[in-house]
XYZ file of C-alpha atoms in Angstrom:
695
model
C -183.828 105.519 158.692
C -184.975 106.425 162.206
C -184.652 103.445 164.547
C -186.053 102.341 167.869
C -183.659 99.379 168.203
C -180.237 98.545 166.707
C -180.310 98.781 163.548
C -196.648 101.963 164.602
C -198.472 99.613 166.480
C -199.195 95.947 165.817
C -202.014 96.964 163.518
C -199.263 98.016 161.948
C -170.816 73.141 151.903
C -168.503 75.797 153.164
C -169.224 79.282 152.086
C -169.659 81.765 154.883
C -169.926 84.929 152.823
C -172.460 87.275 151.253
C -172.322 85.451 147.927
C -174.599 87.158 145.457
C -175.709 83.762 144.263
C -177.383 83.510 147.618
C -178.198 87.150 148.290
C -180.176 87.859 145.172
C -180.950 84.223 144.301
C -178.571 84.097 141.356
C -178.733 80.650 139.808
C -175.215 79.328 139.338
C -175.369 75.564 138.807
C -175.168 73.504 141.987
C -173.396 70.158 142.004
C -175.746 67.225 141.741
C -176.214 65.389 145.027
C -177.356 61.769 144.805
C -178.235 61.293 148.483
C -178.852 63.606 151.426
C -175.603 64.691 153.071
C -174.965 65.383 156.772
C -178.016 63.329 157.784
C -180.334 65.736 155.979
C -184.033 65.156 155.487
C -184.742 65.712 151.813
C -187.855 67.194 150.208
C -188.167 66.958 146.434
C -190.538 68.939 144.175
C -192.904 65.978 144.283
C -193.357 66.439 148.036
C -194.765 69.915 147.381
C -196.894 69.053 144.337
C -200.199 69.302 146.215
C -199.438 72.950 147.019
C -198.646 73.940 143.406
C -195.765 76.172 144.569
C -194.738 79.128 142.404
C -191.496 80.037 144.187
C -188.869 78.496 146.439
C -190.469 80.406 149.318
C -193.742 78.533 148.757
C -191.811 75.258 149.083
C -189.732 76.061 152.176
C -192.790 77.421 154.007
C -194.490 74.024 153.559
C -191.686 71.949 155.148
C -193.247 70.371 158.281
C -192.057 71.944 161.525
C -189.696 74.424 159.863
C -189.961 78.197 160.246
C -187.784 80.693 158.412
C -185.804 83.003 160.680
C -186.693 86.403 159.259
C -184.758 89.638 159.242
C -181.488 90.714 157.649
C -177.969 91.314 158.819
C -178.634 95.022 158.990
C -178.417 95.067 162.774
C -175.510 92.641 163.125
C -171.882 93.575 163.686
C -170.442 93.548 160.171
C -170.890 90.365 158.150
C -169.661 87.898 160.754
C -171.472 84.626 161.231
C -174.754 83.505 159.693
C -177.952 84.918 161.252
C -180.668 83.177 159.206
C -181.491 79.479 158.908
C -181.653 79.281 155.092
C -178.869 78.394 152.643
C -179.005 78.477 148.856
C -176.700 75.966 147.172
C -174.896 75.625 150.491
C -174.225 79.348 150.847
C -175.719 81.577 153.497
C -177.760 84.702 152.751
C -175.675 87.484 154.245
C -176.675 90.534 152.236
C -177.438 93.280 154.749
C -180.357 94.474 152.600
C -181.980 91.123 151.693
C -183.620 88.605 154.012
C -184.259 84.914 153.413
C -187.873 85.382 152.338
C -186.945 87.972 149.722
C -184.190 85.755 148.307
C -186.433 82.677 148.123
C -189.280 84.698 146.595
C -187.027 85.433 143.617
C -186.427 81.757 142.785
C -189.047 79.969 140.673
C -190.184 76.608 142.052
C -189.180 74.939 138.778
C -185.563 75.892 139.494
C -185.417 73.987 142.800
C -183.904 70.491 142.714
C -184.618 69.722 146.354
C -184.725 71.196 149.861
C -182.592 69.589 152.570
C -183.338 70.141 156.257
C -180.052 69.618 158.081
C -178.639 70.257 161.542
C -176.658 73.500 161.531
C -173.766 72.094 163.569
C -173.029 69.597 160.789
C -172.265 72.431 158.351
C -169.061 74.435 158.208
C -171.014 77.685 158.207
C -170.243 79.600 161.419
C -173.323 80.785 163.297
C -175.769 78.091 162.210
C -177.461 75.893 164.804
C -180.700 73.941 164.906
C -182.655 73.121 161.773
C -181.378 74.730 158.555
C -182.968 74.612 155.082
C -180.528 74.216 152.196
C -182.284 75.015 148.912
C -180.409 73.244 146.107
C -181.084 74.531 142.608
C -181.305 72.563 139.383
C -177.939 72.556 137.603
C -178.086 74.897 134.631
C -181.533 76.204 135.551
C -180.553 79.757 134.664
C -179.482 78.780 131.147
C -183.013 78.177 129.891
C -183.734 81.894 129.400
C -185.278 84.605 131.521
C -187.492 83.693 134.450
C -189.630 86.374 136.079
C -191.325 85.970 139.458
C -194.146 88.306 140.428
C -195.818 88.978 143.767
C -198.591 91.556 144.178
C -200.268 92.121 147.538
C -202.926 94.864 147.569
C -204.891 95.540 150.743
C -208.175 97.297 151.503
C -208.836 98.644 155.003
C -211.768 100.700 156.320
C -211.204 104.470 156.654
C -207.675 104.095 155.211
C -206.372 104.650 151.677
C -206.217 101.463 149.581
C -202.778 99.900 149.284
C -202.239 99.021 145.614
C -198.459 99.290 145.441
C -197.112 96.464 147.636
C -195.294 93.776 145.694
C -192.195 92.693 143.845
C -191.077 91.697 140.363
C -187.764 89.905 139.829
C -186.131 88.622 136.626
C -183.257 86.135 136.492
C -181.360 84.861 133.468
C -177.956 84.549 131.827
C -176.040 86.986 129.689
C -173.168 84.985 128.295
C -171.810 83.078 131.267
C -173.025 85.587 133.859
C -176.177 85.120 135.898
C -178.134 88.359 136.195
C -180.915 89.099 138.682
C -182.838 92.377 138.553
C -185.552 93.054 141.113
C -187.920 95.862 142.050
C -189.680 95.614 145.402
C -191.959 97.969 147.328
C -192.772 97.295 150.977
C -195.747 99.648 150.934
C -198.101 100.072 153.872
C -201.399 101.880 154.391
C -202.414 101.391 158.018
C -204.332 103.208 160.696
C -206.649 102.986 163.700
C -209.095 105.132 165.648
C -210.794 105.375 169.024
C -210.925 107.139 172.411
C -208.154 107.989 174.831
C -209.155 108.803 178.403
C -207.001 110.994 180.623
C -207.134 110.764 184.429
C -205.562 112.926 187.110
C -203.314 111.637 189.886
C -206.362 110.527 191.902
C -207.709 108.473 188.948
C -210.502 110.963 188.233
C -211.428 111.322 184.543
C -210.384 114.733 183.192
C -211.391 114.426 179.528
C -211.582 112.035 176.573
C -209.814 112.461 173.248
C -211.303 111.013 170.069
C -208.301 110.008 167.969
C -207.598 108.964 164.410
C -204.170 107.810 163.204
C -202.811 106.725 159.849
C -199.397 105.400 158.874
C -198.490 105.475 155.174
C -195.223 104.409 153.612
C -193.603 103.411 150.316
C -190.149 101.810 150.190
C -189.256 101.009 146.565
C -185.923 99.211 146.185
C -184.182 98.419 142.896
C -181.412 95.813 143.036
C -179.033 94.217 140.545
C -176.973 91.072 141.155
C -174.355 89.498 138.916
C -172.771 86.090 139.498
C -170.313 84.027 137.488
C -168.290 80.844 137.853
C -165.229 80.631 135.660
C -164.000 77.499 133.890
C -161.289 77.173 136.550
C -163.912 77.057 139.317
C -163.343 80.598 140.612
C -166.474 82.543 141.533
C -167.286 86.238 141.611
C -170.392 88.109 142.600
C -171.410 91.754 142.436
C -174.505 93.492 143.763
C -175.853 97.008 143.660
C -179.035 98.304 145.256
C -180.788 101.591 145.902
C -183.926 102.490 147.819
C -186.251 105.400 148.550
C -188.308 105.508 151.743
C -191.275 107.863 151.825
C -193.020 107.693 155.202
C -195.863 109.921 156.391
C -197.591 109.314 159.748
C -200.353 111.509 161.149
C -202.340 111.339 164.401
C -205.142 113.818 165.102
C -207.496 114.146 168.062
C -210.289 116.338 169.380
C -211.434 116.729 172.980
C -213.553 119.031 175.147
C -211.855 120.229 178.334
C -213.336 122.203 181.242
C -210.809 125.058 181.085
C -209.887 125.074 177.387
C -213.069 124.208 175.520
C -212.575 122.341 172.262
C -208.943 121.222 171.858
C -207.534 119.840 168.612
C -204.131 118.111 168.607
C -202.138 116.999 165.550
C -198.933 114.984 165.418
C -197.201 114.533 162.073
C -194.017 112.630 161.222
C -192.433 112.779 157.759
C -189.348 110.892 156.608
C -187.762 111.133 153.155
C -184.849 108.700 153.065
C -182.593 107.388 150.337
C -179.964 104.681 150.681
C -177.756 102.493 148.532
C -175.358 99.590 148.901
C -172.647 98.107 146.723
C -170.727 94.907 147.360
C -169.031 91.912 145.881
C -166.839 88.917 146.543
C -164.315 86.752 144.746
C -163.561 83.108 145.603
C -160.669 81.030 144.282
C -158.787 77.882 145.028
C -155.590 78.409 147.029
C -153.428 75.563 148.269
C -155.586 72.906 149.876
C -158.584 75.156 150.343
C -160.624 78.089 149.093
C -160.077 81.810 149.695
C -162.932 84.297 149.574
C -162.479 88.083 149.593
C -165.516 90.262 150.321
C -166.231 93.984 150.227
C -169.345 95.985 151.134
C -170.290 99.665 151.374
C -173.645 101.061 152.516
C -174.898 104.653 152.840
C -178.151 106.070 154.192
C -179.444 109.658 154.275
C -182.494 110.132 156.514
C -184.145 113.519 157.099
C -187.052 113.321 159.546
C -189.450 115.971 160.893
C -191.843 115.459 163.837
C -194.372 118.213 164.539
C -196.969 118.464 167.337
C -199.517 121.314 167.308
C -202.294 122.042 169.826
C -205.237 124.363 168.997
C -207.311 125.392 172.036
C -210.552 127.341 171.895
C -209.450 128.993 175.135
C -205.679 129.366 175.335
C -204.700 129.702 171.700
C -202.235 127.726 169.639
C -198.936 126.103 170.663
C -196.622 123.530 169.195
C -193.199 121.928 168.981
C -191.060 120.543 166.179
C -188.096 118.177 166.212
C -186.019 117.900 163.035
C -183.250 115.387 162.597
C -181.054 114.599 159.602
C -178.910 111.487 159.878
C -176.202 110.180 157.552
C -175.039 106.608 158.159
C -172.422 104.598 156.337
C -170.687 101.255 156.745
C -167.580 99.882 155.047
C -166.535 96.229 155.437
C -163.641 94.163 154.143
C -163.562 90.466 154.951
C -161.416 87.503 154.022
C -162.136 83.805 154.624
C -159.943 80.804 154.000
C -161.314 77.294 154.510
C -160.100 73.770 153.903
C -160.899 70.145 154.767
C -158.311 67.697 156.016
C -157.958 64.119 154.834
C -159.531 63.010 158.120
C -162.740 64.948 157.406
C -162.156 68.014 159.611
C -163.354 71.389 158.315
C -161.350 74.513 159.152
C -161.968 78.161 158.436
C -159.954 81.279 159.273
C -161.662 84.663 158.876
C -160.512 88.270 159.248
C -162.835 91.251 159.049
C -162.442 95.006 159.295
C -165.316 97.472 159.527
C -165.761 101.233 159.771
C -169.179 102.629 160.754
C -170.224 106.255 161.158
C -173.333 108.231 162.086
C -173.667 112.014 161.670
C -176.737 113.626 163.228
C -177.878 117.247 162.915
C -180.935 118.009 165.033
C -183.118 120.988 165.912
C -185.799 121.463 168.540
C -188.118 124.440 168.000
C -191.314 125.916 169.428
C -194.241 127.399 167.522
C -194.463 131.194 167.490
C -197.589 133.372 167.185
C -196.743 134.185 163.564
C -196.705 130.462 162.643
C -192.922 130.110 162.459
C -190.820 127.805 164.614
C -188.079 129.271 166.828
C -185.127 126.948 167.576
C -184.425 126.231 171.243
C -181.043 125.009 172.477
C -181.449 121.535 173.948
C -177.832 120.312 174.003
C -177.958 117.711 171.234
C -177.793 119.710 168.022
C -174.905 117.738 166.503
C -173.543 114.268 167.184
C -171.020 112.139 165.341
C -170.358 108.500 166.198
C -167.544 106.403 164.709
C -166.560 102.789 165.217
C -163.451 101.101 163.857
C -163.508 97.369 164.372
C -161.334 94.371 163.614
C -162.494 90.781 164.005
C -160.660 87.457 163.767
C -162.099 83.944 164.108
C -161.177 80.288 163.712
C -163.824 77.622 163.057
C -163.363 73.870 163.483
C -165.986 71.265 162.593
C -166.153 67.511 162.188
C -168.134 64.366 162.917
C -167.224 62.997 166.354
C -169.227 59.847 165.671
C -171.569 58.557 162.998
C -174.464 60.328 164.756
C -172.687 63.246 166.449
C -171.262 66.377 164.806
C -169.596 69.364 166.413
C -168.578 72.876 165.427
C -166.399 75.229 167.479
C -165.893 78.873 166.598
C -163.378 80.967 168.567
C -162.866 84.651 167.909
C -162.112 88.082 169.267
C -162.773 91.623 168.208
C -161.024 94.927 168.750
C -163.068 98.108 168.500
C -162.469 101.821 168.869
C -165.675 103.700 169.611
C -165.883 107.490 169.670
C -168.681 110.049 169.855
C -168.771 113.845 169.746
C -172.190 114.303 171.310
C -173.114 114.778 174.982
C -170.469 113.147 177.158
C -168.561 112.153 174.039
C -165.209 110.408 174.299
C -163.094 107.719 172.624
C -162.767 104.216 174.071
C -161.091 100.995 172.985
C -162.211 97.435 173.704
C -161.053 93.875 173.159
C -163.805 91.253 173.502
C -163.477 87.476 173.125
C -166.411 85.603 171.644
C -167.234 82.186 170.243
C -169.661 79.326 169.917
C -169.859 75.577 170.503
C -172.583 73.706 168.594
C -173.444 69.991 168.774
C -175.957 67.934 166.779
C -176.700 64.445 168.122
C -178.854 62.061 166.079
C -180.259 60.061 168.988
C -182.375 57.882 166.726
C -183.613 57.722 163.138
C -186.207 60.395 163.900
C -184.865 62.186 166.980
C -182.203 64.903 167.057
C -180.816 66.891 169.973
C -179.139 70.216 169.176
C -177.088 72.130 171.718
C -175.095 75.323 171.558
C -173.130 77.528 173.932
C -172.327 81.038 172.732
C -170.734 84.310 173.755
C -172.026 87.021 171.412
C -171.261 90.737 171.087
C -174.271 92.730 169.856
C -174.414 95.944 167.844
C -175.240 99.247 169.486
C -177.851 101.601 168.097
C -175.731 104.660 167.307
C -178.803 106.896 167.649
C -178.666 106.245 171.417
C -175.519 108.397 171.516
C -177.552 111.395 170.296
C -180.095 113.491 172.184
C -183.694 113.431 170.951
C -187.091 114.927 171.746
C -190.473 113.164 171.589
C -192.752 116.109 170.853
C -195.953 114.014 170.892
C -195.484 112.853 174.484
C -193.451 115.747 175.865
C -190.433 113.549 176.605
C -186.787 113.564 175.702
C -183.669 111.413 175.839
C -180.229 112.762 176.534
C -177.335 111.420 174.500
C -174.994 108.989 176.236
C -171.375 108.767 175.136
C -170.619 105.982 177.646
C -172.617 103.235 175.943
C -170.913 99.876 175.344
C -172.173 96.970 173.191
C -174.229 94.332 175.028
C -172.772 90.826 175.451
C -174.913 87.677 175.600
C -173.578 84.479 177.186
C -176.195 82.068 175.898
C -176.943 78.357 175.967
C -179.761 76.451 174.253
C -180.954 72.843 174.156
C -183.355 71.785 171.395
C -185.174 68.481 170.839
C -186.428 67.768 167.304
C -188.798 64.873 166.586
C -189.699 63.705 163.099
C -193.150 62.150 163.471
C -193.225 60.669 159.977
C -196.699 60.849 158.460
C -197.861 62.837 161.501
C -195.443 65.749 160.889
C -192.597 67.277 162.861
C -192.173 68.974 166.242
C -189.417 70.644 168.251
C -189.029 72.218 171.679
C -186.131 74.390 172.825
C -184.967 75.668 176.226
C -182.629 78.670 176.345
C -180.925 80.755 179.017
C -178.642 83.760 178.652
C -176.696 85.868 181.094
C -176.690 89.294 179.473
C -174.128 91.974 180.211
C -174.720 95.660 179.470
C -178.224 95.402 178.006
C -179.430 98.817 176.831
C -182.431 100.389 178.595
C -183.522 103.721 180.107
C -181.168 104.923 182.850
C -180.646 108.199 184.766
C -177.950 110.334 183.119
C -178.189 113.063 185.762
C -180.566 113.991 188.584
C -182.895 115.573 185.992
C -182.237 113.751 182.684
C -182.522 110.220 181.349
C -181.488 108.364 178.227
C -180.331 105.044 176.868
C -177.637 103.302 178.884
C -176.240 99.952 180.000
C -177.786 97.843 182.762
C -176.103 95.461 185.226
C -176.134 91.719 184.487
C -179.525 90.307 183.474
C -181.094 86.844 183.135
C -182.975 85.872 179.965
C -185.141 82.737 179.794
C -186.981 81.240 176.825
C -189.031 78.131 176.060
C -190.208 77.729 172.462
C -191.857 75.106 170.315
C -192.479 74.718 166.591
C -194.637 71.974 165.138
C -196.569 70.773 162.111
C -199.348 68.232 162.586
C -200.476 66.460 159.400
C -204.110 65.332 159.610
C -204.210 62.779 156.758
C -204.141 59.828 159.159
C -207.180 61.219 160.921
C -209.058 61.099 157.639
C -208.737 64.788 156.818
C -206.701 64.528 153.638
C -204.540 67.529 152.768
C -205.017 69.326 156.102
C -202.290 70.462 158.491
C -201.882 72.580 161.624
C -198.749 74.695 162.145
C -197.797 76.195 165.489
C -195.116 78.530 166.792
C -195.186 79.070 170.570
C -192.749 81.098 172.693
C -192.576 82.040 176.369
C -189.920 84.465 177.634
C -188.842 86.135 180.836
C -186.109 88.762 180.614
C -185.217 89.819 184.158
C -183.146 92.973 184.633
C -182.112 95.206 187.524
C -184.163 98.399 187.620
C -181.722 101.360 187.543
C -184.157 103.413 189.633
C -185.263 101.024 192.381
C -182.513 98.388 192.224
C -185.119 95.604 192.194
C -185.706 92.924 189.577
C -188.218 93.594 186.808
C -188.996 92.601 183.216
C -186.897 94.148 180.452
C -188.608 97.133 178.828
C -190.589 96.040 175.775
C -189.288 92.486 176.059
C -191.432 89.748 174.561
C -193.435 87.795 177.157
C -195.191 85.284 174.924
C -196.139 84.534 171.330
C -198.836 82.197 170.031
C -199.062 81.664 166.277
C -201.296 78.796 165.120
C -202.624 78.210 161.617
C -204.744 75.656 159.759
C -204.395 74.931 156.046
C -206.442 72.511 153.963
C -205.437 71.732 150.375
C -208.534 70.070 148.983
C -207.497 66.829 147.236
C -207.959 66.572 143.462
C -208.547 70.310 143.178
C -206.673 73.592 142.904
C -208.413 75.003 145.966
C -207.164 75.532 149.504
C -208.526 77.313 152.542
C -207.402 77.973 156.085
C -207.301 80.205 159.136
C -204.788 81.680 161.545
C -204.619 82.814 165.189
C -201.904 85.193 166.430
C -201.362 86.711 169.864
C -198.265 88.404 171.284
C -197.539 90.351 174.441
C -194.549 92.534 175.340
C -193.564 93.993 178.701
C -194.229 97.683 179.450
C -191.625 100.284 178.549
C -190.262 101.855 181.726
C -188.878 105.361 181.631
C -187.650 106.967 184.842
C -190.763 109.167 185.034
C -193.347 107.038 183.198
C -194.658 103.523 182.585
C -195.869 102.923 179.004
C -197.557 99.729 177.893
C -198.272 99.227 174.182
C -200.309 96.034 173.617
C -203.325 94.528 171.898
C -206.744 93.504 173.198
C -207.742 90.152 171.768
C -206.106 87.957 169.143
C -205.518 88.579 165.441
C -207.628 86.015 163.565
C -207.578 85.495 159.789
C -209.251 83.254 157.227
C -208.338 82.695 153.583
C -209.275 80.925 150.377
C -206.746 80.152 147.649
C -206.860 79.071 144.027
C -203.584 77.707 142.660
C -204.120 78.409 138.992
C -205.815 81.610 137.895
C -204.267 82.381 134.513
C -201.049 80.819 135.759
C -201.040 82.653 139.108
C -201.752 81.494 142.638
C -204.392 83.825 144.076
C -205.062 84.030 147.812
C -207.770 86.206 149.375
C -207.559 86.772 153.139
C -210.162 88.249 155.465
C -208.229 89.636 158.409
C -208.919 90.607 162.022
C -212.110 88.571 162.279
C -212.209 88.897 166.087
C -211.893 92.710 165.980
C -208.597 92.956 167.838
C -207.870 96.503 169.033
C -204.649 98.370 169.765
C -204.227 99.499 173.359
C -201.825 101.885 175.063
C -201.704 102.741 178.773
C -199.379 105.408 180.158
C -198.781 106.529 183.732
C -196.717 109.703 184.173
C -195.272 110.599 187.567
C -194.617 113.989 189.158
C -190.896 113.243 189.326
C -189.678 109.635 189.284
C -191.959 106.591 189.005
C -191.348 105.673 192.656
C -193.217 108.872 193.611
C -196.734 110.349 193.224
C -198.679 110.098 189.942
C -199.201 113.255 187.870
C -201.686 111.779 185.375
C -202.484 108.629 183.384
C -203.876 107.883 179.930
C -205.704 104.855 178.563
C -206.103 104.474 174.786
C -208.156 102.010 172.739
C -208.029 102.149 168.931
C -209.784 99.751 166.580
C -208.853 99.134 162.950
C -211.655 96.869 161.800
C -211.766 93.877 159.479
C -210.066 94.146 156.100
C -209.128 92.210 152.964
C -205.719 91.283 151.583
C -205.090 89.767 148.153
C -201.859 87.934 147.297
C -201.042 87.001 143.699
C -197.874 85.006 142.986
C -196.645 83.630 139.699
C -193.787 83.155 137.263
C -193.392 84.086 133.636
């Protein structure tokens, strides 16, 4: 799949392994727990009764002050440490193709015994800090027969094709002593927007106005199978297999009237036809005083992509460009973990991991000929191959330092050999230490302070090694064989306050000194591409809260908030001065109201969302992609329509629009301006229906 980051607009207990019981929500029995462990705050099914939850996701989303960390491990280096703040039966979700929401969506609410919110540092799961949700399943829940969860989410937008195909169906049950989960999911989208784009010359004089219409359609059906079994001796094995098709078709068309060319019609089209699959498994057994887990994973992705830009001028004729790229990616991982607990209550884990990643890119840049054919043009990036061989070793130590203070220390190092055959290609070898210290201090019955200090090695986007051409904007990136993975030296302090009947709130302060962040840099006096920056400073303040309004007399009402402020300061490779990181988040405001009407099956609510990112700075252009106004929604929900929860949302009530401003310079952006463009596209109000249920 084509990527912008590692790996169009806003309108648009101790198991650190990818256990399939967690990945695909397989329901092996969990040991009964009589009281919350590790100082956890427990939520039972009765605490969620007023919401009539259908799935485990419905339950976790209603925990006061808790937000699920979304995303998958697809962009992480191998399997490594945990990256999401959800556990299932004490095991992390580490499948590189499944995120926490997808896993929880496949578990029926009736199969959940309780949800514990616990401090990550108190768990022997490397990578976890702050609040973590451990979803504990009812023992033997999967023995009662097949359980099917269904989610359907159609959407109707103005001037855009209706989206009927977004949803998921998942069935879990037992065949003999093996838990089987089969799921089919389609992340379908039908999006678009329209409006004017004004173009100005270097003196800010209007040259012409384009009337534009864009649509972005995609279907991503994925079929996955998971098997899980616990033997009579207590050994566990898991196996998963998944395959996906990605059919993506984007099209942007415009018409303008220009003084020297008359009527001009421009069309940009991008088509991607990808298929991918993954296969993995693990086996865990008792060995000596501890447990040994062996893990294997293989992933493959084939992604052909074609971008075409054609201009038809009443005076001047027809011209165009095409950029074709076919990419094959694969990843192979072997990992072993051995963990044990001493008589004094100290948890230890030793882990070894080996990984081999490759990317093969074949590309072609061509120009449109008078006969309608495209003639290839040499641009220096026709073929690129990137390989990385990596070994990783880590040791984790965790224990309670006092009755109200727990600590976890993870020390590790990685060796990597990175080679590329593209522009400036070479082979390099690196050894990088890394690790993490995490502390959880229960200051009082309702107050917790979490702290962590971390040195993290991030994954490169292998596509940055390859040359590419942006035919829509007349830009290109040269490949860079000198890229090295970024390193983040990060510290964070979080305060969590349980406000009892009033809800829950937290605030966190974070700082990171980043080495080798990837941004646009000069590769030669005339070319630019992705490269590493000097040391940078990253700042963040964030807050998450849930305010329950029952004590104010508004029974069943609550307000959720997620607020973030960031400043990512980097050295500009062109001017040498400090500036914001390209496309770095500046702020996020996400506030919602929900009211579950007492003694009824009805609920209603509203949401407010606003986010702003910094401009993207190329060496010859400044590009700012943002939104005008906030995204406001309202919904009504009925919790029992023929056994389904049905939610109807009316979205974009305040008519938020997508905006894009671009300034292009004659040479570099510290010189004179060649031209500028200002775009405003609206996408109107629209409806979304969500139906969730179990059979």
